[in-house]
PDB file of C-alpha atoms in Angstrom:
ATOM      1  CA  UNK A  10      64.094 183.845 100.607  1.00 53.00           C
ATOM      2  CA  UNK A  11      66.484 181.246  99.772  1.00 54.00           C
ATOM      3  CA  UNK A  12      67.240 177.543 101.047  1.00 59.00           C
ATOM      4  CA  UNK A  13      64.690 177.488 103.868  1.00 80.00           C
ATOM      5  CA  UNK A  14      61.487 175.827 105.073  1.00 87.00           C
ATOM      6  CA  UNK A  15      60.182 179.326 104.933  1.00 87.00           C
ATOM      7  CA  UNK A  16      61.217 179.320 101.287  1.00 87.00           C
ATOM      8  CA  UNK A  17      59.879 176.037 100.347  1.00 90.00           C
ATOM      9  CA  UNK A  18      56.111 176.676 102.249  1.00 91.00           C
ATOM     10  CA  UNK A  19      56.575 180.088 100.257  1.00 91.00           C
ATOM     11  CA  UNK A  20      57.111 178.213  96.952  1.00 91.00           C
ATOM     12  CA  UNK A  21      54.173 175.687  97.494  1.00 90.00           C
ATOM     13  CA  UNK A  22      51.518 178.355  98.106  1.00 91.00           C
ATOM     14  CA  UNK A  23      52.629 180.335  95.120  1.00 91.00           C
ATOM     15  CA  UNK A  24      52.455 177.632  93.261  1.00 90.00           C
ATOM     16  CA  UNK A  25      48.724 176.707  94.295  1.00 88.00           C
ATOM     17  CA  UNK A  26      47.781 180.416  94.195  1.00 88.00           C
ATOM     18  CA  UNK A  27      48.809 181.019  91.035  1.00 87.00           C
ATOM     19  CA  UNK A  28      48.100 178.034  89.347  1.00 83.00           C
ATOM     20  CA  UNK A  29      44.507 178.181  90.105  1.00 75.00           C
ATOM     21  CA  UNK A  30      41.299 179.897  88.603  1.00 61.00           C
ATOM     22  CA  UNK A  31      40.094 183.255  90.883  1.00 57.00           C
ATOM     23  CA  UNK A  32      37.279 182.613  92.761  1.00 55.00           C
ATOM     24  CA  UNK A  33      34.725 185.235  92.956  1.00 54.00           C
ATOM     25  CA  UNK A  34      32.403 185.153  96.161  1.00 52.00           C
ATOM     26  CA  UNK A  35      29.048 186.139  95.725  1.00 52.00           C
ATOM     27  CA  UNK A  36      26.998 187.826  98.464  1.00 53.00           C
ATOM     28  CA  UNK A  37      24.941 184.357 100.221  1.00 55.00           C
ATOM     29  CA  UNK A  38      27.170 181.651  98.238  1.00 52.00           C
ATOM     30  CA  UNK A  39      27.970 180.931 102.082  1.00 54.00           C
ATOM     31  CA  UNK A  40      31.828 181.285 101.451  1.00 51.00           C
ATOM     32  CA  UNK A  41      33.433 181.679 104.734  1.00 51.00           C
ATOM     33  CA  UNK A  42      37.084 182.772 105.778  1.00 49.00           C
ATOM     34  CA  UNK A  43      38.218 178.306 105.994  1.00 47.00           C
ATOM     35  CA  UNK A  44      38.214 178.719 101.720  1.00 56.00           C
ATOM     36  CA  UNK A  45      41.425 180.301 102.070  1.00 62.00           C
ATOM     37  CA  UNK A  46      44.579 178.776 101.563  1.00 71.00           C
ATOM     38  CA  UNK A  47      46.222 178.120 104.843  1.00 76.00           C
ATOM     39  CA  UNK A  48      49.355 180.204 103.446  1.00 85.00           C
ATOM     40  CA  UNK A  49      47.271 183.065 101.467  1.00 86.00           C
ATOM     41  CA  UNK A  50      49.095 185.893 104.266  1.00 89.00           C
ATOM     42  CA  UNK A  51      52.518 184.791 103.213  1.00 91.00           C
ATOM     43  CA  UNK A  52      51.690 184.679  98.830  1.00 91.00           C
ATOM     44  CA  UNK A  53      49.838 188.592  99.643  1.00 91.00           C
ATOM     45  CA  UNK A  54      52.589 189.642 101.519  1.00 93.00           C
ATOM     46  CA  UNK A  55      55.646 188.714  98.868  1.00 94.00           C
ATOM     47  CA  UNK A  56      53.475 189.435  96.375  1.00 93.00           C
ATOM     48  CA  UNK A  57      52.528 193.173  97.422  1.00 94.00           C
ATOM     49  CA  UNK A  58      56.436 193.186  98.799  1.00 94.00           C
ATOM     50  CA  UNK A  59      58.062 192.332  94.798  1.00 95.00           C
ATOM     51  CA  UNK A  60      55.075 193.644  92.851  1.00 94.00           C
ATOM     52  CA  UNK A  61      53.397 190.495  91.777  1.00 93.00           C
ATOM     53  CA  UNK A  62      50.293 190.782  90.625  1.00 91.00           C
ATOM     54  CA  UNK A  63      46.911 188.997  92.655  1.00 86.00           C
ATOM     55  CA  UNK A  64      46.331 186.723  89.826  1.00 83.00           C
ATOM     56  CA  UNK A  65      47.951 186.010  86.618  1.00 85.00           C
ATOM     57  CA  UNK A  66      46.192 184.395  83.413  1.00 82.00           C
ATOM     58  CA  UNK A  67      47.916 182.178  81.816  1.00 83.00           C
ATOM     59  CA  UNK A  68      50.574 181.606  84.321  1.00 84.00           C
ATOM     60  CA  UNK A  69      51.499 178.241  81.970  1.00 83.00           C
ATOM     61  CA  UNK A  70      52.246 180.719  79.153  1.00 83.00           C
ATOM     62  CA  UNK A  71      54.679 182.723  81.021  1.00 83.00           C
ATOM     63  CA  UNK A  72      56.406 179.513  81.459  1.00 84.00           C
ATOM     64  CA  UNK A  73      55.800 178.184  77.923  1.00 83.00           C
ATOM     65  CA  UNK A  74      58.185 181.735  76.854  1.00 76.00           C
ATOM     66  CA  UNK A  75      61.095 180.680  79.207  1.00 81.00           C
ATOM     67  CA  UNK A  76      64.063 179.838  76.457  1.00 76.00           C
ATOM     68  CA  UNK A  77      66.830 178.367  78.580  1.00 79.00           C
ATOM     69  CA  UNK A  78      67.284 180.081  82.064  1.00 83.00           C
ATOM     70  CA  UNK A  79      64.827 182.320  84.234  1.00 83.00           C
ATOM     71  CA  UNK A  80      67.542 184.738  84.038  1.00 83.00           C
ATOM     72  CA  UNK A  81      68.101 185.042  79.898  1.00 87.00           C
ATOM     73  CA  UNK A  82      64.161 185.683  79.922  1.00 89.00           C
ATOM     74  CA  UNK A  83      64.118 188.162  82.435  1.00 89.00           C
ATOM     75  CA  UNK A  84      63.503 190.780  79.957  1.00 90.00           C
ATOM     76  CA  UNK A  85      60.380 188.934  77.708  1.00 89.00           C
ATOM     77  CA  UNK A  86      59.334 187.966  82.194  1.00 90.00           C
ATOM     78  CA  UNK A  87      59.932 191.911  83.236  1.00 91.00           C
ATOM     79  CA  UNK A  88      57.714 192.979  79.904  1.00 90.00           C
ATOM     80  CA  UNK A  89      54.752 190.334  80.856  1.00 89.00           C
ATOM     81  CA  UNK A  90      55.020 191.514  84.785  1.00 91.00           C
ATOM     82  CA  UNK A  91      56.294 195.117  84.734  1.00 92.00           C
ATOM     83  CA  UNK A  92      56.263 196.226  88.769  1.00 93.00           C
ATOM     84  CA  UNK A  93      57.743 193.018  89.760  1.00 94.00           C
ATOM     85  CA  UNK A  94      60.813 192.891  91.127  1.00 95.00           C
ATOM     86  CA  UNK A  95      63.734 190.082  89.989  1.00 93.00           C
ATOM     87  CA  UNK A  96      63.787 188.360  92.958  1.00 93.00           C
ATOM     88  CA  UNK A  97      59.665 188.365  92.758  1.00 94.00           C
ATOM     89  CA  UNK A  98      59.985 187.054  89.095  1.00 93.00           C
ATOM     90  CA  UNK A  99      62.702 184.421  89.880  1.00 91.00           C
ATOM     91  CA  UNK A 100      60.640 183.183  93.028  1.00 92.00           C
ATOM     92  CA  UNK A 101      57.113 183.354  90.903  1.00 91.00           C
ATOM     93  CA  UNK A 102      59.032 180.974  88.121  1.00 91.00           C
ATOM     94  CA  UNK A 103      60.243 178.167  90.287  1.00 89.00           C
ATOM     95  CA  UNK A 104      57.361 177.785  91.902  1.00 90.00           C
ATOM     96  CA  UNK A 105      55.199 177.850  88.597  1.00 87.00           C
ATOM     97  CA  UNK A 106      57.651 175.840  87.119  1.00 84.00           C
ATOM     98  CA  UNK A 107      57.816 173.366  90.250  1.00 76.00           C
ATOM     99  CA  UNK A 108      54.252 172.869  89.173  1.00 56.00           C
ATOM    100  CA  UNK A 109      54.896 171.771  85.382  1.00 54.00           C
ATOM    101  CA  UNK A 110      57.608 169.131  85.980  1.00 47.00           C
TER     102      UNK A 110
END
């Protein structure tokens, strides 16, 4: 998913899921179906397609251990997230690091 609006909707709503705390409904808290991110189909779907995880603590420290490119961390990246696939990883960490500039 490269160079498209598809791409770029993709990269915001990875960046808000993963950059935020879970939230845990609890049986009455009245949480209805309009809490979820307008884009949460598209972040399950890429995520279950490459092997992301749901959620990811610490998503700052994963980009805290990025020394120079994506690419010449994929190892230390493939070690912290070990069923994703590159292009999962490489997508994950620009839109995490979209977040941080």
């Amino acid at each position: 998913v490269d160079g498209s609006t598809l791409a770029e909707k993709l990269s915001i709503a990875m960046r808000i899921h993963y950059s935020r705390e879970p939230q845990t409904l609890h049986w009455g808290s009245g949480a209805s179906i309009a809490h979820v991110q307008p884009d949460a189909a598209l972040v399950a779907f890429f995520s279950r397609l490459h092997g992301l995880p749901g959620h990811i603590d610490r998503p700052q420290k994963l980009i805290d251990n990025i020394r120079g490119s994506v690419l010449a961390s994929l190892p230390k990246l493939r070690r912290a997230l070990p069923g994703a696939s590159v292009q999962g990883i490489r997508s994950l960490m620009a839109s995490l690091q979209g977040s941080s500039q």
